[in-house]
Coordinates of C-alpha atoms and ligand atoms in Angstrom, one line a residue:
Chain A
X1063 CA 58.1 83.7 -42.5
X1064 CA 61.6 84.9 -43.3
X1065 CA 64.6 83.5 -45.1
X1066 CA 67.2 81.1 -43.9
X1067 CA 71.0 81.2 -44.4
X1068 CA 72.4 78.3 -46.3
X1069 CA 76.0 77.3 -45.7
X1070 CA 77.5 74.7 -48.0
X1071 CA 81.1 73.7 -47.2
X1072 CA 83.3 71.5 -49.4
X1073 CA 80.7 69.0 -50.3
X1074 CA 81.5 66.2 -52.7
X1075 CA 79.5 63.3 -54.3
X1076 CA 80.7 60.4 -56.3
X1077 CA 78.6 57.9 -58.2
X1078 CA 80.7 54.8 -58.8
X1079 CA 83.8 56.6 -59.4
X1080 CA 82.3 59.5 -61.3
X1081 CA 82.9 62.7 -59.4
X1082 CA 79.6 64.4 -59.8
X1083 CA 80.4 67.1 -57.3
X1084 CA 83.7 67.8 -55.6
X1085 CA 84.8 70.3 -53.0
X1086 CA 81.9 72.7 -53.6
X1087 CA 81.7 75.6 -51.2
X1088 CA 79.1 78.6 -51.2
X1089 CA 76.8 80.6 -49.1
X1090 CA 73.3 81.9 -49.6
X1091 CA 72.6 84.6 -47.1
X1092 CA 69.2 84.9 -45.7
X1093 CA 66.7 86.7 -47.9
X1094 CA 69.1 86.5 -51.0
X1095 CA 68.3 85.1 -54.4
X1096 CA 71.3 83.3 -55.8
X1097 CA 71.7 81.2 -58.9
X1098 CA 73.6 77.9 -59.6
X1099 CA 74.5 77.6 -63.2
X1100 CA 76.8 75.4 -65.3
X1101 CA 76.7 73.2 -68.4
X1102 CA 74.8 69.9 -68.5
X1103 CA 76.1 67.4 -66.1
X1104 CA 77.9 70.0 -64.1
X1105 CA 76.6 68.6 -60.8
X1106 CA 74.0 71.3 -60.1
X1107 CA 71.1 69.0 -59.5
X1108 CA 73.4 66.7 -57.5
X1109 CA 74.1 69.6 -55.2
X1110 CA 70.4 70.2 -54.7
X1111 CA 69.8 66.5 -53.9
X1112 CA 72.5 66.7 -51.3
X1113 CA 70.9 69.8 -49.8
X1114 CA 67.4 68.4 -49.9
X1115 CA 68.5 65.0 -48.3
X1116 CA 67.9 62.8 -51.3
X1117 CA 71.6 61.5 -50.4
X1118 CA 74.1 62.5 -48.0
X1119 CA 77.3 64.1 -49.2
X1120 CA 80.3 61.9 -49.3
X1121 CA 82.3 64.7 -47.7
X1122 CA 81.7 68.2 -46.4
X1123 CA 78.8 69.9 -44.5
X1124 CA 75.6 71.6 -45.1
X1125 CA 74.0 74.0 -42.6
X1126 CA 70.8 75.9 -42.5
X1127 CA 70.9 78.7 -40.0
X1128 CA 73.9 77.1 -38.5
X1129 CA 72.2 73.8 -37.9
X1130 CA 73.8 70.9 -39.7
X1131 CA 71.4 69.2 -42.0
X1132 CA 73.6 66.9 -44.2
X1133 CA 72.3 63.3 -43.8
X1134 CA 68.8 64.1 -42.6
X1135 CA 65.9 62.5 -44.7
X1136 CA 64.2 64.7 -47.3
X1137 CA 61.0 65.0 -45.2
X1138 CA 63.1 66.1 -42.2
X1139 CA 64.9 68.7 -44.5
X1140 CA 61.5 69.8 -45.6
X1141 CA 60.3 70.2 -42.0
X1142 CA 63.5 72.1 -41.2
X1143 CA 62.5 74.7 -43.8
X1144 CA 63.8 73.7 -47.3
X1145 CA 61.4 73.3 -50.2
X1146 CA 62.6 72.0 -53.5
X1147 CA 61.3 71.4 -56.9
X1148 CA 62.3 68.6 -59.2
X1149 CA 64.0 69.2 -62.7
X1150 CA 62.0 66.4 -64.1
X1151 CA 58.7 67.5 -62.5
X1152 CA 57.1 65.0 -60.1
X1153 CA 53.5 65.9 -59.7
X1154 CA 51.0 63.5 -58.0
X1155 CA 49.7 62.5 -61.4
X1156 CA 46.4 61.0 -60.4
X1157 CA 45.4 63.9 -58.1
X1158 CA 43.9 67.2 -58.7
X1159 CA 46.1 70.2 -58.9
X1160 CA 44.5 71.6 -55.7
X1161 CA 45.2 68.2 -53.9
X1162 CA 48.8 68.4 -55.1
X1163 CA 49.3 71.6 -53.4
X1164 CA 47.1 70.8 -50.4
X1165 CA 49.4 68.0 -49.6
X1166 CA 52.3 70.2 -49.6
X1167 CA 50.5 72.6 -47.2
X1168 CA 49.8 69.7 -44.9
X1169 CA 53.4 69.9 -43.8
X1170 CA 52.3 73.0 -41.8
X1171 CA 49.0 72.2 -40.6
X1172 CA 47.2 68.9 -39.9
X1173 CA 43.9 70.6 -40.6
X1174 CA 42.9 69.8 -44.3
X1175 CA 40.5 72.7 -44.8
X1176 CA 43.2 75.0 -43.7
X1177 CA 45.8 73.4 -45.9
X1178 CA 43.2 73.7 -48.8
X1179 CA 42.8 77.3 -48.2
X1180 CA 46.4 78.0 -48.3
X1181 CA 46.7 75.8 -51.6
X1182 CA 44.0 78.0 -53.2
X1183 CA 46.0 81.2 -52.4
X1184 CA 49.2 79.8 -53.9
X1185 CA 47.4 78.7 -56.9
X1186 CA 45.8 82.0 -57.4
X1187 CA 49.2 83.6 -57.0
X1188 CA 50.8 81.3 -59.6
X1189 CA 47.9 81.6 -62.0
X1190 CA 46.8 78.0 -61.8
X1191 CA 43.5 78.9 -60.3
X1192 CA 41.4 77.9 -63.1
X1193 CA 43.1 74.5 -63.4
X1194 CA 42.8 73.4 -59.8
X1195 CA 40.1 70.7 -60.3
X1196 CA 42.1 69.2 -63.2
X1197 CA 44.2 66.2 -62.7
X1198 CA 47.9 66.9 -62.6
X1199 CA 48.5 64.4 -65.4
X1200 CA 46.3 66.6 -67.7
X1201 CA 48.5 69.7 -67.2
X1202 CA 50.9 71.1 -69.8
X1203 CA 54.6 71.2 -69.0
X1204 CA 54.8 74.9 -68.1
X1205 CA 51.7 74.4 -65.8
X1206 CA 53.4 71.4 -64.2
X1207 CA 56.4 73.6 -63.6
X1208 CA 54.2 76.0 -61.8
X1209 CA 52.6 73.4 -59.9
X1210 CA 55.9 72.1 -58.7
X1211 CA 56.7 75.6 -57.5
X1212 CA 53.3 75.8 -55.6
X1213 CA 53.6 72.5 -53.9
X1214 CA 57.2 73.4 -52.8
X1215 CA 56.0 76.7 -51.5
X1216 CA 53.0 75.3 -49.7
X1217 CA 55.3 73.4 -47.3
X1218 CA 56.2 76.9 -45.9
X1219 CA 60.0 77.0 -46.6
X1220 CA 62.4 79.5 -45.6
X1221 CA 64.8 78.3 -48.4
X1222 CA 63.4 77.5 -51.7
X1223 CA 65.5 75.4 -54.2
X1224 CA 64.2 75.8 -57.7
X1225 CA 65.6 73.2 -60.3
X1226 CA 65.1 74.8 -63.8
X1227 CA 61.5 75.9 -63.3
X1228 CA 61.7 78.2 -66.3
X1229 CA 62.8 75.5 -68.7
X1230 CA 60.2 74.9 -71.3
X1231 CA 58.3 78.2 -70.5
X1232 CA 57.7 80.9 -73.1
X1233 CA 59.2 84.2 -72.6
X1234 CA 56.2 85.8 -71.3
X1235 CA 55.6 82.9 -68.9
X1236 CA 59.2 83.3 -67.9
X1237 CA 58.8 86.9 -67.1
X1238 CA 55.6 86.0 -65.1
X1239 CA 57.5 83.5 -63.1
X1240 CA 60.5 85.9 -62.5
X1241 CA 57.9 88.6 -61.4
X1242 CA 56.3 86.1 -59.0
X1243 CA 59.6 85.0 -57.4
X1244 CA 60.8 88.7 -57.1
X1245 CA 57.6 89.7 -55.4
X1246 CA 57.6 86.6 -53.3
X1247 CA 61.1 87.3 -52.1
X1248 CA 60.4 90.9 -51.3
X1249 CA 57.2 90.1 -49.6
X1250 CA 58.2 87.2 -47.4
X1251 CA 62.0 87.5 -47.4
X1252 CA 62.4 83.9 -48.4
X1253 CA 65.7 82.8 -49.5
X1254 CA 65.9 81.3 -53.0
X1255 CA 68.6 79.3 -54.9
X1256 CA 67.8 78.5 -58.4
X1257 CA 69.5 76.4 -61.0
X1258 CA 68.7 77.8 -64.3
X1259 CA 69.7 77.7 -67.9
X1260 CA 67.5 80.5 -69.0
X1261 CA 69.9 83.4 -68.6
X1262 CA 67.2 86.0 -69.1
X1263 CA 65.8 84.8 -65.8
X1264 CA 69.0 84.4 -64.0
X1265 CA 70.0 87.8 -64.8
X1266 CA 66.7 89.3 -63.7
X1267 CA 66.6 87.4 -60.5
X1268 CA 69.9 86.7 -58.9
X1269 CA 72.2 88.9 -57.0
X1270 CA 74.9 86.3 -57.1
X1271 CA 75.9 83.3 -59.2
X1272 CA 77.8 80.2 -58.6
X1273 CA 79.2 78.4 -61.6
X1274 CA 79.8 74.7 -61.6
X1275 CA 81.8 72.8 -64.3
X1276 CA 82.6 69.0 -64.0
X1277 CA 81.5 69.1 -60.4
X1278 CA 83.8 71.9 -59.4
X1279 CA 83.1 75.6 -58.7
X1280 CA 85.0 77.5 -61.3
X1281 CA 83.6 81.0 -60.5
X1282 CA 81.3 83.0 -58.5
X1283 CA 80.1 86.6 -58.0
X1284 CA 77.7 89.1 -59.3
X1285 CA 76.0 88.5 -62.7
X1286 CA 78.0 91.2 -64.1
X1287 CA 81.4 89.8 -63.0
X1288 CA 80.6 86.1 -63.8
X1289 CA 79.4 86.7 -67.3
X1290 CA 82.8 88.4 -67.9
X1291 CA 84.9 85.8 -66.3
X1292 CA 87.2 84.2 -68.8
X1293 CA 86.9 80.6 -67.2
X1294 CA 83.1 80.9 -67.4
X1295 CA 83.3 82.1 -71.0
X1296 CA 85.6 79.3 -71.9
X1297 CA 83.3 76.7 -70.5
X1298 CA 80.5 78.0 -72.5
X1299 CA 82.5 77.5 -75.6
X1300 CA 83.7 81.0 -76.0
X1301 CA 80.4 82.8 -76.3
X1302 CA 81.8 86.3 -76.2
X1303 CA 78.4 88.0 -76.0
X1304 CA 78.1 88.3 -72.2
X1305 CA 74.5 89.5 -72.2
X1306 CA 73.4 86.1 -73.6
X1307 CA 76.1 83.7 -72.4
X1308 CA 75.7 80.4 -70.9
X1309 CA 74.0 78.0 -73.4
X1310 CA 71.2 80.2 -74.3
X1311 CA 72.1 79.5 -77.7
X1312 CA 71.4 75.9 -77.5
X1313 CA 73.7 72.9 -77.7
X1314 CA 73.5 70.1 -75.1
X1315 CA 70.4 68.1 -74.4
X1316 CA 67.3 69.9 -73.2
X1317 CA 66.3 68.5 -69.9
X1318 CA 62.5 69.1 -70.7
X1319 CA 62.3 66.3 -73.1
X1320 CA 60.8 64.3 -70.2
X1321 CA 58.1 61.9 -71.3
X1322 CA 55.0 61.8 -69.2
Chain B
X25 CA 37.9 76.5 -38.9
X26 CA 36.2 73.6 -37.1
X27 CA 33.8 71.8 -39.1
X28 CA 31.3 69.1 -37.9
X29 CA 32.1 65.5 -38.6
X30 CA 29.2 65.2 -40.8
X31 CA 30.3 68.1 -42.8
X32 CA 33.7 66.7 -43.2
X33 CA 32.5 63.3 -44.4
X34 CA 30.0 64.7 -46.8
X35 CA 31.4 67.9 -47.8
X36 CA 32.0 67.4 -51.7
X37 CA 29.5 64.5 -52.1
X38 CA 26.6 65.2 -54.3
X39 CA 23.3 65.1 -52.6
X40 CA 21.9 62.4 -54.7
X41 CA 24.9 60.2 -53.9
X42 CA 24.1 60.7 -50.3
X43 CA 20.5 59.9 -50.7
X44 CA 21.4 56.8 -52.8
X45 CA 23.8 55.7 -50.0
X46 CA 21.1 56.1 -47.3
X47 CA 18.6 54.3 -49.6
X48 CA 21.2 51.3 -50.0
X49 CA 21.8 51.3 -46.2
X50 CA 18.0 51.0 -45.7
X51 CA 17.6 48.3 -48.2
X52 CA 20.4 46.2 -46.6
X53 CA 19.0 46.7 -43.1
X54 CA 15.6 45.5 -44.4
X55 CA 17.0 42.8 -46.7
X56 CA 16.7 39.8 -44.5
X57 CA 12.9 40.6 -43.9
X58 CA 12.3 41.2 -47.6
X59 CA 14.0 38.0 -48.6
X60 CA 12.0 36.0 -46.2
X61 CA 9.1 36.7 -48.5
X62 CA 11.0 35.4 -51.5
X63 CA 11.3 31.8 -52.4
X64 CA 14.6 30.3 -51.2
X65 CA 15.1 33.4 -49.1
X66 CA 17.7 31.6 -47.0
X67 CA 19.9 30.9 -50.0
X68 CA 19.6 34.6 -51.1
X69 CA 20.6 35.8 -47.6
X70 CA 23.7 33.5 -47.6
X71 CA 24.7 35.2 -51.0
X72 CA 24.1 38.7 -49.5
X73 CA 26.2 37.8 -46.5
X74 CA 29.1 36.8 -48.9
X75 CA 28.7 40.2 -50.8
X76 CA 28.9 42.2 -47.6
X77 CA 31.8 40.2 -46.2
X78 CA 33.8 40.6 -49.5
X79 CA 33.0 44.3 -49.5
X80 CA 34.3 44.6 -45.9
X81 CA 37.6 42.9 -46.4
X82 CA 38.0 44.4 -49.8
X83 CA 37.6 47.8 -48.2
X84 CA 40.4 46.8 -45.7
X85 CA 42.8 45.7 -48.5
X86 CA 41.9 48.8 -50.6
X87 CA 43.5 51.0 -47.9
X88 CA 46.9 49.4 -48.6
X89 CA 46.7 49.1 -52.4
X90 CA 44.0 51.6 -53.5
X91 CA 45.1 54.5 -51.0
X92 CA 48.7 53.9 -50.2
X93 CA 49.6 52.0 -53.3
X94 CA 51.2 49.0 -51.7
X95 CA 50.3 45.7 -53.2
X96 CA 49.6 42.9 -50.7
X97 CA 48.9 39.5 -52.0
X98 CA 49.0 38.0 -48.6
X99 CA 46.0 39.2 -46.9
X100 CA 44.9 35.6 -46.1
X101 CA 47.6 35.9 -43.5
X102 CA 45.6 38.5 -41.5
X103 CA 42.2 36.8 -42.1
X104 CA 43.7 33.5 -40.9
X105 CA 45.6 34.9 -38.1
X106 CA 42.6 36.8 -36.7
X107 CA 40.3 33.8 -37.1
X108 CA 42.7 31.4 -35.5
X109 CA 43.5 33.7 -32.6
X110 CA 39.9 34.3 -31.8
X111 CA 38.8 30.7 -32.3
X112 CA 41.7 29.2 -30.3
X113 CA 41.1 31.6 -27.4
X114 CA 37.5 30.6 -27.4
X115 CA 37.9 26.9 -27.8
X116 CA 41.0 26.4 -25.6
X117 CA 40.6 29.2 -22.9
X118 CA 36.9 30.1 -23.1
X119 CA 37.7 33.7 -23.9
X120 CA 34.7 34.9 -26.0
X121 CA 35.2 36.5 -29.5
X122 CA 34.1 40.0 -28.6
X123 CA 37.2 40.0 -26.2
X124 CA 39.2 37.8 -28.4
X125 CA 38.9 40.0 -31.5
X126 CA 41.1 42.6 -29.8
X127 CA 43.9 40.1 -29.3
X128 CA 43.3 38.8 -32.9
X129 CA 43.6 42.4 -34.2
X130 CA 46.8 42.9 -32.2
X131 CA 48.3 39.6 -33.6
X132 CA 47.5 40.6 -37.2
X133 CA 48.8 44.1 -36.8
X134 CA 52.0 42.7 -35.2
X135 CA 52.5 40.5 -38.3
X136 CA 51.4 43.3 -40.8
X137 CA 54.0 45.6 -38.9
X138 CA 56.8 43.1 -39.2
X139 CA 56.1 42.7 -43.0
X140 CA 55.7 46.3 -43.6
X141 CA 58.8 47.2 -41.7
X142 CA 60.8 44.6 -43.6
X143 CA 59.4 45.5 -47.0
X144 CA 59.3 49.3 -46.5
X145 CA 62.4 49.8 -44.5
X146 CA 64.5 48.1 -47.3
X147 CA 62.3 49.7 -50.0
X148 CA 60.7 46.7 -51.6
X149 CA 58.1 48.0 -53.9
X150 CA 55.5 46.7 -56.2
X151 CA 55.8 43.0 -57.0
X152 CA 58.8 42.4 -54.7
X153 CA 56.7 43.7 -51.7
X154 CA 53.9 41.5 -52.9
X155 CA 56.1 38.5 -53.0
X156 CA 57.2 39.2 -49.3
X157 CA 53.6 39.2 -48.3
X158 CA 53.0 36.0 -50.0
X159 CA 56.1 34.5 -48.4
X160 CA 54.7 35.3 -44.9
X161 CA 51.3 34.0 -45.5
X162 CA 52.8 30.7 -46.8
X163 CA 55.3 30.5 -44.0
X164 CA 52.5 31.1 -41.5
X165 CA 50.4 28.4 -43.1
X166 CA 53.2 25.8 -42.7
X167 CA 53.7 27.0 -39.1
X168 CA 50.0 26.4 -38.4
X169 CA 50.1 22.9 -39.9
X170 CA 52.4 21.9 -37.0
X171 CA 50.8 24.1 -34.3
X172 CA 49.0 21.5 -32.3
X173 CA 47.4 23.9 -29.9
X174 CA 45.3 25.2 -32.6
X175 CA 44.7 21.6 -34.1
X176 CA 47.6 21.6 -36.7
X177 CA 46.7 20.4 -40.1
X178 CA 43.7 18.6 -38.6
X179 CA 41.9 21.8 -38.1
X180 CA 40.2 23.7 -35.4
X181 CA 36.5 23.5 -34.8
X182 CA 33.9 25.6 -33.1
X183 CA 31.0 23.6 -31.8
X184 CA 27.5 24.6 -32.4
X185 CA 26.3 25.3 -28.8
X186 CA 22.8 24.9 -27.8
X187 CA 23.0 28.0 -25.5
X188 CA 24.9 29.9 -28.0
X189 CA 24.1 33.5 -28.3
X190 CA 25.3 36.8 -29.8
X191 CA 27.7 37.0 -26.8
X192 CA 29.9 34.3 -28.2
X193 CA 29.0 35.0 -31.8
X194 CA 26.8 32.0 -32.1
X195 CA 23.4 32.1 -33.8
X196 CA 21.5 32.3 -37.0
X197 CA 22.8 33.7 -40.3
X198 CA 20.8 36.7 -39.5
X199 CA 23.1 37.5 -36.6
X200 CA 26.1 37.0 -38.9
X201 CA 24.6 39.3 -41.4
X202 CA 24.0 42.2 -39.2
X203 CA 27.5 41.8 -37.6
X204 CA 29.2 42.0 -41.0
X205 CA 26.9 44.6 -42.3
X206 CA 27.8 46.8 -39.2
X207 CA 31.5 46.1 -39.8
X208 CA 31.2 46.9 -43.6
X209 CA 29.3 50.2 -42.9
X210 CA 31.8 51.2 -40.1
X211 CA 34.7 50.3 -42.6
X212 CA 33.2 52.5 -45.2
X213 CA 32.7 55.5 -42.8
X214 CA 36.2 54.9 -41.6
X215 CA 37.7 54.9 -44.9
X216 CA 35.9 58.0 -45.9
X217 CA 37.1 59.7 -42.6
X218 CA 40.6 58.7 -43.3
X219 CA 40.5 59.9 -47.0
X220 CA 39.6 63.4 -45.6
X221 CA 42.4 63.4 -43.1
X222 CA 45.9 64.3 -43.5
X223 CA 47.0 60.7 -43.3
X224 CA 44.6 59.9 -46.2
X225 CA 46.2 62.7 -48.3
X226 CA 49.6 61.4 -47.5
X227 CA 48.6 57.9 -48.6
X228 CA 47.6 59.2 -51.9
X229 CA 50.9 61.2 -52.3
X230 CA 53.0 58.2 -51.5
X231 CA 50.9 56.1 -53.9
X232 CA 51.3 58.7 -56.6
X233 CA 55.1 59.5 -56.1
X234 CA 57.1 58.5 -53.0
X235 CA 60.0 60.6 -53.8
X236 CA 58.0 63.7 -54.3
X237 CA 55.9 62.8 -51.2
X238 CA 59.0 62.8 -49.1
X239 CA 60.3 66.1 -50.6
X240 CA 56.9 67.6 -49.6
X241 CA 57.6 66.6 -46.0
X242 CA 55.9 63.2 -45.7
X243 CA 57.6 60.7 -43.5
X244 CA 57.0 57.9 -46.1
X245 CA 57.9 54.9 -44.0
X246 CA 55.6 55.8 -41.2
X247 CA 52.7 56.6 -43.7
X248 CA 53.1 53.2 -45.3
X249 CA 53.3 51.6 -41.8
X250 CA 50.1 53.1 -40.9
X251 CA 48.4 51.7 -44.0
X252 CA 49.5 48.2 -43.4
X253 CA 48.7 48.3 -39.7
X254 CA 45.2 49.6 -40.1
X255 CA 44.6 47.3 -43.1
X256 CA 45.8 44.2 -41.2
X257 CA 43.7 45.1 -38.2
X258 CA 40.5 45.5 -40.0
X259 CA 41.1 42.4 -42.1
X260 CA 41.7 40.4 -38.9
X261 CA 38.2 41.4 -37.7
X262 CA 36.8 39.9 -40.9
X263 CA 38.8 36.7 -40.2
X264 CA 37.3 36.4 -36.7
X265 CA 33.8 36.8 -38.2
X266 CA 34.5 34.3 -41.1
X267 CA 35.9 31.8 -38.4
X268 CA 32.7 32.0 -36.3
X269 CA 30.6 32.0 -39.3
X270 CA 32.0 28.8 -41.0
X271 CA 32.9 27.3 -37.7
X272 CA 36.0 25.4 -38.8
X273 CA 39.6 26.6 -39.6
X274 CA 42.3 24.6 -41.6
X275 CA 45.7 26.2 -42.3
X276 CA 45.3 24.9 -45.9
X277 CA 42.3 27.1 -46.4
X278 CA 42.7 29.9 -43.9
X279 CA 46.1 31.0 -45.2
X280 CA 45.6 30.0 -48.8
X281 CA 46.9 31.8 -51.6
X282 CA 43.6 31.8 -53.3
X283 CA 42.0 33.4 -50.4
X284 CA 44.4 36.4 -50.7
X285 CA 43.5 36.7 -54.2
X286 CA 39.9 36.7 -53.4
X287 CA 40.3 39.6 -51.1
X288 CA 41.8 41.6 -53.9
X289 CA 39.3 40.9 -56.6
X290 CA 36.3 43.0 -55.4
X291 CA 38.2 46.3 -55.1
X292 CA 40.0 45.7 -58.4
X293 CA 36.8 45.0 -60.3
X294 CA 34.9 47.8 -58.5
X295 CA 37.6 50.4 -58.6
X296 CA 40.9 50.7 -56.7
X297 CA 41.0 53.5 -54.2
X298 CA 37.3 54.2 -54.5
X299 CA 35.0 53.6 -51.5
X300 CA 32.2 52.2 -53.5
X301 CA 34.5 49.9 -55.6
X302 CA 34.8 47.1 -52.9
X303 CA 31.1 47.1 -52.5
X304 CA 30.0 47.1 -56.1
X305 CA 32.9 44.7 -57.0
X306 CA 31.9 42.3 -54.4
X307 CA 28.1 42.3 -55.6
X308 CA 29.4 41.7 -59.1
X309 CA 31.7 38.9 -58.1
X310 CA 29.3 37.0 -55.9
X311 CA 26.4 37.7 -58.4
X312 CA 28.4 36.3 -61.4
X313 CA 29.7 33.5 -59.5
X314 CA 26.2 32.4 -58.6
X315 CA 25.0 33.0 -62.2
X316 CA 27.5 30.7 -63.6
X317 CA 26.8 28.0 -60.9
X318 CA 23.1 28.2 -61.7
X319 CA 23.8 28.1 -65.4
X320 CA 25.9 24.8 -65.0
X321 CA 23.2 23.4 -62.9
X322 CA 20.6 24.1 -65.4
X323 CA 22.6 22.8 -68.2
X324 CA 23.5 19.5 -66.3
X325 CA 19.9 18.9 -64.9
X326 CA 17.6 20.0 -67.7
X327 CA 19.8 19.3 -70.8
X328 CA 22.1 16.6 -69.6
X329 CA 25.0 18.6 -70.6
X330 CA 27.8 18.1 -68.3
X331 CA 29.9 21.3 -68.7
X332 CA 32.6 20.8 -66.1
X333 CA 34.5 24.0 -65.4
X334 CA 31.9 26.0 -67.0
X335 CA 31.6 28.1 -63.8
X336 CA 35.3 28.8 -63.5
X337 CA 35.7 29.6 -67.2
X338 CA 32.6 31.8 -67.4
X339 CA 33.5 33.5 -64.2
X340 CA 37.2 34.1 -65.5
X341 CA 36.1 35.4 -68.9
X342 CA 33.5 37.8 -67.2
X343 CA 36.3 39.2 -64.9
X344 CA 38.6 39.4 -68.0
X345 CA 36.1 41.5 -69.8
X346 CA 35.4 43.8 -67.0
X347 CA 39.1 44.5 -66.4
X348 CA 39.6 45.0 -70.1
X349 CA 36.8 47.4 -70.7
X350 CA 36.7 49.2 -67.4
X351 CA 40.5 49.4 -66.5
X352 CA 39.8 51.7 -63.5
X353 CA 37.0 49.5 -62.3
X354 CA 33.2 49.6 -62.7
X355 CA 32.5 52.2 -60.1
X356 CA 34.3 55.3 -61.5
X357 CA 32.4 54.7 -64.8
X358 CA 29.1 54.0 -63.0
X359 CA 29.5 57.0 -60.8
X360 CA 29.9 59.3 -63.8
X361 CA 26.7 57.7 -65.4
X362 CA 24.8 58.2 -62.2
X363 CA 26.2 61.8 -61.7
X364 CA 27.7 60.8 -58.5
X365 CA 31.0 62.7 -59.2
X366 CA 32.4 65.0 -56.6
X367 CA 31.1 68.5 -56.9
X368 CA 33.7 70.6 -58.8
X369 CA 36.2 72.3 -56.5
X370 CA 34.4 75.6 -57.0
X371 CA 31.3 74.6 -55.2
X372 CA 33.2 72.5 -52.5
X373 CA 34.4 75.7 -51.0
X374 CA 31.0 77.1 -50.4
X375 CA 29.5 76.3 -47.1
X376 CA 32.9 75.4 -45.7
X377 CA 33.4 77.4 -42.6
Ligands
ATP834 N1 71.6 59.3 -59.0 C1 72.7 59.2 -59.9 N2 73.4 58.2 -60.2 C2 74.4 58.2 -61.0 N3 75.0 59.1 -61.5 C3 74.3 60.3 -61.4 C4 73.2 60.4 -60.5 N4 72.8 61.8 -60.5 C5 73.6 62.4 -61.4 N5 74.5 61.6 -61.8 C6 75.7 62.1 -62.6 O1 76.3 63.1 -62.0 C7 76.7 64.1 -62.9 C8 76.1 65.4 -62.5 O2 74.7 65.3 -62.8 P1 73.6 66.4 -62.4 O3 72.3 66.0 -62.6 O4 74.0 66.9 -61.1 O5 74.0 67.6 -63.5 P2 73.3 69.0 -63.7 O6 74.3 70.0 -63.5 O7 72.0 69.1 -62.9 O8 73.0 68.8 -65.3 P3 71.6 69.3 -66.1 O9 72.1 70.8 -66.5 O10 71.8 68.5 -67.3 O11 70.4 69.1 -65.3 C9 76.2 63.6 -64.3 O12 77.3 63.0 -64.9 C10 75.2 62.6 -64.0 O13 75.2 61.6 -64.9
MG835 MG1 70.1 69.1 -63.3

């Protein structure tokens, strides 16, 4: 397994007149870890949804290793090598943790015991080993986030889209997740694009950051440059302290308020 | 990585559950002979036939609702269609039911495929999909009322033939009992097999969360279609059996809404998505129905109390109580009591090649 190159060109999406995303272009080279940041409602999840095939972009193109994928169904996108997590986690509530991940792994093999074996390995890696016989409905939110990552990874992606998987994690748990993703990327070369508000994680993981605001790309570059970019600082309400900028200080809704 | 079929089917089932299942099968095989020793044995056999029949079609319906999460309230369509096709082929063309059943199944799968495609393609879910299934069953009922080749509203009748044999599904209740028992046992094993397959896992995923399922690489439309096709086909076989057992068919009854509801009760009472649910549920339903009928008779004959509707009311209240106190059905609760739960995942790995 190795990473794939994602090329997003001028994609746009409207929801009944609301321009959720307009003319956004960026690249994620094979094997890289990039982040997509921006305030609430900036259009980050909408970008993910277009890449993952939940809906087609109104305009623009998306290519994975030069193969156009915009307009394909989510299961076809998954088969072409993109795994995604949901910001509002969507575990298969009535199934065990192990079954959740096994189902993901069945994207790569039709042999159930083999998929189960792969699922167990992933659960071990993500520290969910001791909860694998539990129903997903009985997991805490941090564990559900980890389950979300495990299921996405089980499908064997070459590009992993992570939508706020650190949100709601305690700092030690965040560090564990960061370490896991770093190691995964180093080991397998998988490409990772993450949406994250937890700047501690963004800074620790990503080599390159794309900043969205009101659906438009307002900046991109290295973490160092982006956190000193005047446009970015202005968006984040003039938080001058570049080491803890975007929104780490609160404000705006927390997307983890999801009821389950 | 290959495992025997037996291992696959029984992998994580506790030994005592397997033994109990074997015991149940033996008991059912011997039941007609045991019942012969009892007073009114024929009557008890007729009840047992009903239990097995409802557990069979309940199993078929459960594939759609219990596994794939698609609510069908129109399964009478597949029962009626299956019965009518096989009976009409036999009466009008002399094609025997053992051959006719294949055509009956094909017809029901066609109907199911059409309904499924319309419903799933246009993302009808929950009650809206259920409404579509009802509409198709009703529509077919009206169609058959005017379909003179199969007798129209006057009905279609299978004669009792002097030289009838198992070859044309004619014979004593004993024959029908063993045929439906074989079907129920077969459906049970098939469902277990499906649940341990990739398709079975996909059904559960689609039931739990279609959007997450699709993101995990599952072709949701195809997965739902397979559920409706298999369910419709199996149900049609039950329809053929029922047509030859009762020997008469009327559109009014064959495609009735009430018949569709009847199909759903056993799995709901017993436990949606479980393999024993339809069996246990059907035993409870037939048992309760008989209990209240007997009660009404005793009241009327011995005490002169005419309690019209007692049966329906008692039956209804009993079902209500079960659904209220055992929301997930009786089986999951009973299984826990009997220690029939799956072995915890830790043990399940051992012995797996
Ligand atoms: N399916 C949808 N239908 C209608 N409007 C939508 C839909 N999805 C998103 N939007 C709108 O598009 C805009 C961008 O939303 P999006 O979820 O992409 O933001 P985000 O950057 O992920 O925000 P957050 O940080 O809060 O998750 C918002 O105004 C949102 O209300
Ligand atoms: Mg979002």
